[in-house]
Amino acid sequence: TLMLTATVDSVTQTGPMGPPPGIDKLVGVKAGAKLSPTGILYSTWTKDSSITGATALAEAAGRFLPRIRGRMEKGATWVDTSSGKVRQTGIEVDRKTVSKFTVAGDTTVAGEPSWKLTRDDSTTMSGAGMAQGQALTMEGTSTGKGTLIVSQKGVFFGGEGSEQANIKLLLSANGLEINIAQNANTKIV
């Protein structure tokens, strides 16, 4: 079993009204995950779950590493599907992600022969719950792209990716619909 721990060293977020309040509290947050040797996610954790966004960071850290399938050679591809429930601002969300990995080629990092993998994600999500005392439903989709570097001995050297999400919230009491567009960039070194 692999124990993965990540610490946030910097975070920025912008929106129509500037950065959200409290975003600076994510700096220093530690998130962890427990994975099988082939990359199956067993669990995620953070001791900072009271900080908005910390639980989502733990989930993202646990899903960042690829599940290696088949032979690692240039042009090799495989598809991985993950699904499960996550909690976001009081809402239990069903989330399903289909990831396509491709071995783009080989490279060398710190003298180690390594593989460069590309990743294309497609995610759907939906859920319902209470947030700030109001019943609401949520549905959305996101797409993502990324690059990961893994040594030929299996050491993860880092990666980066981007994700664009479109989410629709519907407040049940008055039928108000809120559309949210999010863009996220992640870099792990």
PDB file of C-alpha atoms in Angstrom:
ATOM      1  CA  THR A   1       0.000   0.000   0.000  1.00  0.00           C
ATOM      2  CA  LEU A   2       1.228   3.494  -0.901  1.00  0.00           C
ATOM      3  CA  MET A   3       0.763   6.356   1.552  1.00  0.00           C
ATOM      4  CA  LEU A   4       0.795   9.704  -0.248  1.00  0.00           C
ATOM      5  CA  THR A   5       1.037  13.030   1.596  1.00  0.00           C
ATOM      6  CA  ALA A   6       0.891  16.442  -0.061  1.00  0.00           C
ATOM      7  CA  THR A   7       1.289  19.894   1.496  1.00  0.00           C
ATOM      8  CA  VAL A   8      -0.098  22.995  -0.214  1.00  0.00           C
ATOM      9  CA  ASP A   9       2.711  25.533  -0.569  1.00  0.00           C
ATOM     10  CA  SER A  10       0.841  28.117  -2.638  1.00  0.00           C
ATOM     11  CA  VAL A  11      -2.680  28.699  -3.882  1.00  0.00           C
ATOM     12  CA  THR A  12      -4.360  31.443  -5.867  1.00  0.00           C
ATOM     13  CA  GLN A  13      -7.931  31.769  -7.039  1.00  0.00           C
ATOM     14  CA  THR A  14      -9.678  34.582  -8.831  1.00  0.00           C
ATOM     15  CA  GLY A  15     -13.321  35.250  -9.516  1.00  0.00           C
ATOM     16  CA  PRO A  16     -15.587  38.096 -10.556  1.00  0.00           C
ATOM     17  CA  MET A  17     -15.358  39.578  -7.025  1.00  0.00           C
ATOM     18  CA  GLY A  18     -11.671  38.787  -6.448  1.00  0.00           C
ATOM     19  CA  PRO A  19     -10.198  35.931  -4.428  1.00  0.00           C
ATOM     20  CA  PRO A  20     -12.696  34.152  -2.174  1.00  0.00           C
ATOM     21  CA  PRO A  21     -12.352  34.888   1.548  1.00  0.00           C
ATOM     22  CA  GLY A  22     -10.239  32.350   3.411  1.00  0.00           C
ATOM     23  CA  ILE A  23      -8.364  30.992   0.358  1.00  0.00           C
ATOM     24  CA  ASP A  24      -5.082  31.867   2.119  1.00  0.00           C
ATOM     25  CA  LYS A  25      -5.941  29.320   4.865  1.00  0.00           C
ATOM     26  CA  LEU A  26      -5.232  26.489   2.402  1.00  0.00           C
ATOM     27  CA  VAL A  27      -1.480  27.249   2.427  1.00  0.00           C
ATOM     28  CA  GLY A  28       0.123  24.638   4.669  1.00  0.00           C
ATOM     29  CA  VAL A  29      -2.837  22.239   4.530  1.00  0.00           C
ATOM     30  CA  LYS A  30      -1.699  18.605   4.471  1.00  0.00           C
ATOM     31  CA  ALA A  31      -3.717  16.049   2.558  1.00  0.00           C
ATOM     32  CA  GLY A  32      -3.091  12.363   2.262  1.00  0.00           C
ATOM     33  CA  ALA A  33      -4.223   9.293   0.421  1.00  0.00           C
ATOM     34  CA  LYS A  34      -3.830   5.542   0.691  1.00  0.00           C
ATOM     35  CA  LEU A  35      -3.505   3.699  -2.637  1.00  0.00           C
ATOM     36  CA  SER A  36      -2.914   0.151  -3.797  1.00  0.00           C
ATOM     37  CA  PRO A  37       0.362  -0.685  -5.610  1.00  0.00           C
ATOM     38  CA  THR A  38      -1.529  -0.377  -8.927  1.00  0.00           C
ATOM     39  CA  GLY A  39      -3.029   3.029  -8.047  1.00  0.00           C
ATOM     40  CA  ILE A  40      -6.507   2.072  -6.770  1.00  0.00           C
ATOM     41  CA  LEU A  41      -7.632   4.751  -4.292  1.00  0.00           C
ATOM     42  CA  TYR A  42      -8.498   3.306  -0.866  1.00  0.00           C
ATOM     43  CA  SER A  43      -9.039   6.505   1.135  1.00  0.00           C
ATOM     44  CA  THR A  44      -8.138  10.179   1.509  1.00  0.00           C
ATOM     45  CA  TRP A  45      -7.704  12.333   4.609  1.00  0.00           C
ATOM     46  CA  THR A  46      -6.910  15.778   5.930  1.00  0.00           C
ATOM     47  CA  LYS A  47      -6.705  17.014   9.520  1.00  0.00           C
ATOM     48  CA  ASP A  48      -7.827  20.429   8.255  1.00  0.00           C
ATOM     49  CA  SER A  49     -11.356  19.473   7.123  1.00  0.00           C
ATOM     50  CA  SER A  50     -12.822  22.615   8.723  1.00  0.00           C
ATOM     51  CA  ILE A  51     -10.976  24.741   6.132  1.00  0.00           C
ATOM     52  CA  THR A  52     -13.067  25.284   3.006  1.00  0.00           C
ATOM     53  CA  GLY A  53     -11.515  23.345   0.128  1.00  0.00           C
ATOM     54  CA  ALA A  54      -9.242  21.095   2.238  1.00  0.00           C
ATOM     55  CA  THR A  55     -11.348  17.958   1.721  1.00  0.00           C
ATOM     56  CA  ALA A  56     -11.479  18.583  -2.046  1.00  0.00           C
ATOM     57  CA  LEU A  57      -7.671  18.923  -2.046  1.00  0.00           C
ATOM     58  CA  ALA A  58      -7.331  15.543  -0.331  1.00  0.00           C
ATOM     59  CA  GLU A  59      -9.620  13.943  -2.939  1.00  0.00           C
ATOM     60  CA  ALA A  60      -7.638  15.528  -5.781  1.00  0.00           C
ATOM     61  CA  ALA A  61      -4.304  14.373  -4.330  1.00  0.00           C
ATOM     62  CA  GLY A  62      -5.586  10.812  -4.155  1.00  0.00           C
ATOM     63  CA  ARG A  63      -6.755  10.811  -7.743  1.00  0.00           C
ATOM     64  CA  PHE A  64      -3.701  12.478  -9.299  1.00  0.00           C
ATOM     65  CA  LEU A  65      -1.485   9.418  -9.700  1.00  0.00           C
ATOM     66  CA  PRO A  66      -2.180   7.155 -12.689  1.00  0.00           C
ATOM     67  CA  ARG A  67      -3.254   3.544 -12.426  1.00  0.00           C
ATOM     68  CA  ILE A  68      -0.634   1.867 -14.616  1.00  0.00           C
ATOM     69  CA  ARG A  69      -2.078  -0.765 -16.931  1.00  0.00           C
ATOM     70  CA  GLY A  70      -0.194  -2.741 -19.508  1.00  0.00           C
ATOM     71  CA  ARG A  71       3.208  -2.203 -20.986  1.00  0.00           C
ATOM     72  CA  MET A  72       4.945   1.173 -20.736  1.00  0.00           C
ATOM     73  CA  GLU A  73       6.091   1.958 -24.256  1.00  0.00           C
ATOM     74  CA  LYS A  74       5.643   4.999 -26.468  1.00  0.00           C
ATOM     75  CA  GLY A  75       2.096   5.128 -27.855  1.00  0.00           C
ATOM     76  CA  ALA A  76       0.598   2.746 -25.272  1.00  0.00           C
ATOM     77  CA  THR A  77      -2.836   3.873 -24.042  1.00  0.00           C
ATOM     78  CA  TRP A  78      -5.335   2.773 -21.424  1.00  0.00           C
ATOM     79  CA  VAL A  79      -8.575   4.056 -19.934  1.00  0.00           C
ATOM     80  CA  ASP A  80      -9.368   4.205 -16.240  1.00  0.00           C
ATOM     81  CA  THR A  81     -12.780   4.939 -14.714  1.00  0.00           C
ATOM     82  CA  SER A  82     -13.227   6.025 -11.107  1.00  0.00           C
ATOM     83  CA  SER A  83     -16.464   6.818  -9.348  1.00  0.00           C
ATOM     84  CA  GLY A  84     -17.590   7.585  -5.839  1.00  0.00           C
ATOM     85  CA  LYS A  85     -19.240  10.036  -3.537  1.00  0.00           C
ATOM     86  CA  VAL A  86     -17.593  13.221  -2.285  1.00  0.00           C
ATOM     87  CA  ARG A  87     -18.939  15.973  -0.037  1.00  0.00           C
ATOM     88  CA  GLN A  88     -18.852  19.530  -1.303  1.00  0.00           C
ATOM     89  CA  THR A  89     -20.253  22.364   0.826  1.00  0.00           C
ATOM     90  CA  GLY A  90     -22.810  20.107   2.482  1.00  0.00           C
ATOM     91  CA  ILE A  91     -23.856  18.294  -0.685  1.00  0.00           C
ATOM     92  CA  GLU A  92     -23.187  14.604  -1.280  1.00  0.00           C
ATOM     93  CA  VAL A  93     -22.017  14.446  -4.885  1.00  0.00           C
ATOM     94  CA  ASP A  94     -21.808  11.371  -7.120  1.00  0.00           C
ATOM     95  CA  ARG A  95     -18.705  11.823  -9.247  1.00  0.00           C
ATOM     96  CA  LYS A  96     -17.530   9.707 -12.183  1.00  0.00           C
ATOM     97  CA  THR A  97     -14.273  10.350 -14.047  1.00  0.00           C
ATOM     98  CA  VAL A  98     -13.051   8.627 -17.185  1.00  0.00           C
ATOM     99  CA  SER A  99      -9.315   9.146 -17.745  1.00  0.00           C
ATOM    100  CA  LYS A 100      -7.398   8.250 -20.894  1.00  0.00           C
ATOM    101  CA  PHE A 101      -3.645   7.869 -20.410  1.00  0.00           C
ATOM    102  CA  THR A 102      -1.068   7.800 -23.205  1.00  0.00           C
ATOM    103  CA  VAL A 103       2.656   7.129 -22.951  1.00  0.00           C
ATOM    104  CA  ALA A 104       3.877  10.160 -24.899  1.00  0.00           C
ATOM    105  CA  GLY A 105       7.517   9.109 -24.806  1.00  0.00           C
ATOM    106  CA  ASP A 106      10.549   8.753 -22.628  1.00  0.00           C
ATOM    107  CA  THR A 107      12.627  11.388 -20.886  1.00  0.00           C
ATOM    108  CA  THR A 108      15.317  11.647 -18.219  1.00  0.00           C
ATOM    109  CA  VAL A 109      14.861  13.332 -14.831  1.00  0.00           C
ATOM    110  CA  ALA A 110      17.839  13.695 -12.474  1.00  0.00           C
ATOM    111  CA  GLY A 111      19.625  10.955 -14.416  1.00  0.00           C
ATOM    112  CA  GLU A 112      16.657   8.548 -14.126  1.00  0.00           C
ATOM    113  CA  PRO A 113      15.147   7.132 -17.336  1.00  0.00           C
ATOM    114  CA  SER A 114      11.456   8.075 -17.138  1.00  0.00           C
ATOM    115  CA  TRP A 115       8.144   8.030 -18.977  1.00  0.00           C
ATOM    116  CA  LYS A 116       6.104  11.078 -19.914  1.00  0.00           C
ATOM    117  CA  LEU A 117       2.363  10.317 -19.666  1.00  0.00           C
ATOM    118  CA  THR A 118      -0.477  12.483 -20.916  1.00  0.00           C
ATOM    119  CA  ARG A 119      -3.902  12.364 -19.320  1.00  0.00           C
ATOM    120  CA  ASP A 120      -7.315  13.423 -20.659  1.00  0.00           C
ATOM    121  CA  ASP A 121     -10.200  13.424 -18.152  1.00  0.00           C
ATOM    122  CA  SER A 122     -13.958  13.688 -18.559  1.00  0.00           C
ATOM    123  CA  THR A 123     -16.028  14.012 -15.360  1.00  0.00           C
ATOM    124  CA  THR A 124     -19.741  14.085 -14.577  1.00  0.00           C
ATOM    125  CA  MET A 125     -21.146  14.981 -11.170  1.00  0.00           C
ATOM    126  CA  SER A 126     -24.552  15.337  -9.554  1.00  0.00           C
ATOM    127  CA  GLY A 127     -25.964  15.539  -6.065  1.00  0.00           C
ATOM    128  CA  ALA A 128     -28.387  17.106  -3.624  1.00  0.00           C
ATOM    129  CA  GLY A 129     -28.263  18.340  -0.061  1.00  0.00           C
ATOM    130  CA  MET A 130     -28.458  21.320   2.248  1.00  0.00           C
ATOM    131  CA  ALA A 131     -26.088  24.289   2.102  1.00  0.00           C
ATOM    132  CA  GLN A 132     -26.477  27.251   4.441  1.00  0.00           C
ATOM    133  CA  GLY A 133     -29.940  26.026   5.413  1.00  0.00           C
ATOM    134  CA  GLN A 134     -31.250  25.750   1.852  1.00  0.00           C
ATOM    135  CA  ALA A 135     -32.063  22.607  -0.124  1.00  0.00           C
ATOM    136  CA  LEU A 136     -30.321  22.494  -3.471  1.00  0.00           C
ATOM    137  CA  THR A 137     -29.306  20.196  -6.282  1.00  0.00           C
ATOM    138  CA  MET A 138     -26.124  20.263  -8.302  1.00  0.00           C
ATOM    139  CA  GLU A 139     -25.029  18.842 -11.636  1.00  0.00           C
ATOM    140  CA  GLY A 140     -21.995  19.473 -13.747  1.00  0.00           C
ATOM    141  CA  THR A 141     -19.250  18.320 -16.064  1.00  0.00           C
ATOM    142  CA  SER A 142     -15.564  18.962 -16.332  1.00  0.00           C
ATOM    143  CA  THR A 143     -12.713  18.181 -18.695  1.00  0.00           C
ATOM    144  CA  GLY A 144      -9.054  18.067 -17.840  1.00  0.00           C
ATOM    145  CA  LYS A 145      -5.644  17.580 -19.409  1.00  0.00           C
ATOM    146  CA  GLY A 146      -2.340  16.864 -17.782  1.00  0.00           C
ATOM    147  CA  THR A 147       1.188  15.530 -18.032  1.00  0.00           C
ATOM    148  CA  LEU A 148       2.846  13.211 -15.507  1.00  0.00           C
ATOM    149  CA  ILE A 149       6.455  12.026 -15.234  1.00  0.00           C
ATOM    150  CA  VAL A 150       7.088   8.543 -13.791  1.00  0.00           C
ATOM    151  CA  SER A 151      10.510   6.896 -13.663  1.00  0.00           C
ATOM    152  CA  GLN A 152      10.942   3.479 -15.213  1.00  0.00           C
ATOM    153  CA  LYS A 153      11.436   2.226 -11.623  1.00  0.00           C
ATOM    154  CA  GLY A 154       7.994   3.574 -10.670  1.00  0.00           C
ATOM    155  CA  VAL A 155       8.995   6.832  -8.929  1.00  0.00           C
ATOM    156  CA  PHE A 156       6.550   9.715  -9.459  1.00  0.00           C
ATOM    157  CA  PHE A 157       8.573  12.849 -10.302  1.00  0.00           C
ATOM    158  CA  GLY A 158       5.728  15.325 -10.712  1.00  0.00           C
ATOM    159  CA  GLY A 159       3.106  16.593 -13.041  1.00  0.00           C
ATOM    160  CA  GLU A 160       0.809  19.393 -13.992  1.00  0.00           C
ATOM    161  CA  GLY A 161      -2.711  19.670 -15.269  1.00  0.00           C
ATOM    162  CA  SER A 162      -5.667  21.900 -15.937  1.00  0.00           C
ATOM    163  CA  GLU A 163      -9.395  21.408 -15.500  1.00  0.00           C
ATOM    164  CA  GLN A 164     -12.410  23.351 -16.737  1.00  0.00           C
ATOM    165  CA  ALA A 165     -15.720  22.712 -14.949  1.00  0.00           C
ATOM    166  CA  ASN A 166     -19.274  23.889 -15.600  1.00  0.00           C
ATOM    167  CA  ILE A 167     -21.642  23.444 -12.663  1.00  0.00           C
ATOM    168  CA  LYS A 168     -25.336  24.255 -12.250  1.00  0.00           C
ATOM    169  CA  LEU A 169     -26.853  24.739  -8.777  1.00  0.00           C
ATOM    170  CA  LEU A 170     -30.636  24.829  -8.368  1.00  0.00           C
ATOM    171  CA  LEU A 171     -32.097  26.230  -5.135  1.00  0.00           C
ATOM    172  CA  SER A 172     -35.176  24.091  -4.500  1.00  0.00           C
ATOM    173  CA  ALA A 173     -37.187  26.663  -2.499  1.00  0.00           C
ATOM    174  CA  ASN A 174     -37.407  29.315  -5.219  1.00  0.00           C
ATOM    175  CA  GLY A 175     -36.129  27.620  -8.389  1.00  0.00           C
ATOM    176  CA  LEU A 176     -33.132  29.972  -8.631  1.00  0.00           C
ATOM    177  CA  GLU A 177     -30.454  28.569 -10.953  1.00  0.00           C
ATOM    178  CA  ILE A 178     -26.798  29.473 -10.462  1.00  0.00           C
ATOM    179  CA  ASN A 179     -24.271  28.611 -13.175  1.00  0.00           C
ATOM    180  CA  ILE A 180     -20.624  28.349 -12.192  1.00  0.00           C
ATOM    181  CA  ALA A 181     -17.585  28.057 -14.465  1.00  0.00           C
ATOM    182  CA  GLN A 182     -14.313  27.027 -12.821  1.00  0.00           C
ATOM    183  CA  ASN A 183     -10.798  26.722 -14.193  1.00  0.00           C
ATOM    184  CA  ALA A 184      -8.088  25.057 -12.109  1.00  0.00           C
ATOM    185  CA  ASN A 185      -4.384  24.522 -12.715  1.00  0.00           C
ATOM    186  CA  THR A 186      -2.366  22.104 -10.598  1.00  0.00           C
ATOM    187  CA  LYS A 187       1.379  21.590 -10.454  1.00  0.00           C
ATOM    188  CA  ILE A 188       3.010  18.930  -8.275  1.00  0.00           C
ATOM    189  CA  VAL A 189       6.786  19.012  -7.826  1.00  0.00           C
TER     190      VAL A 189
END
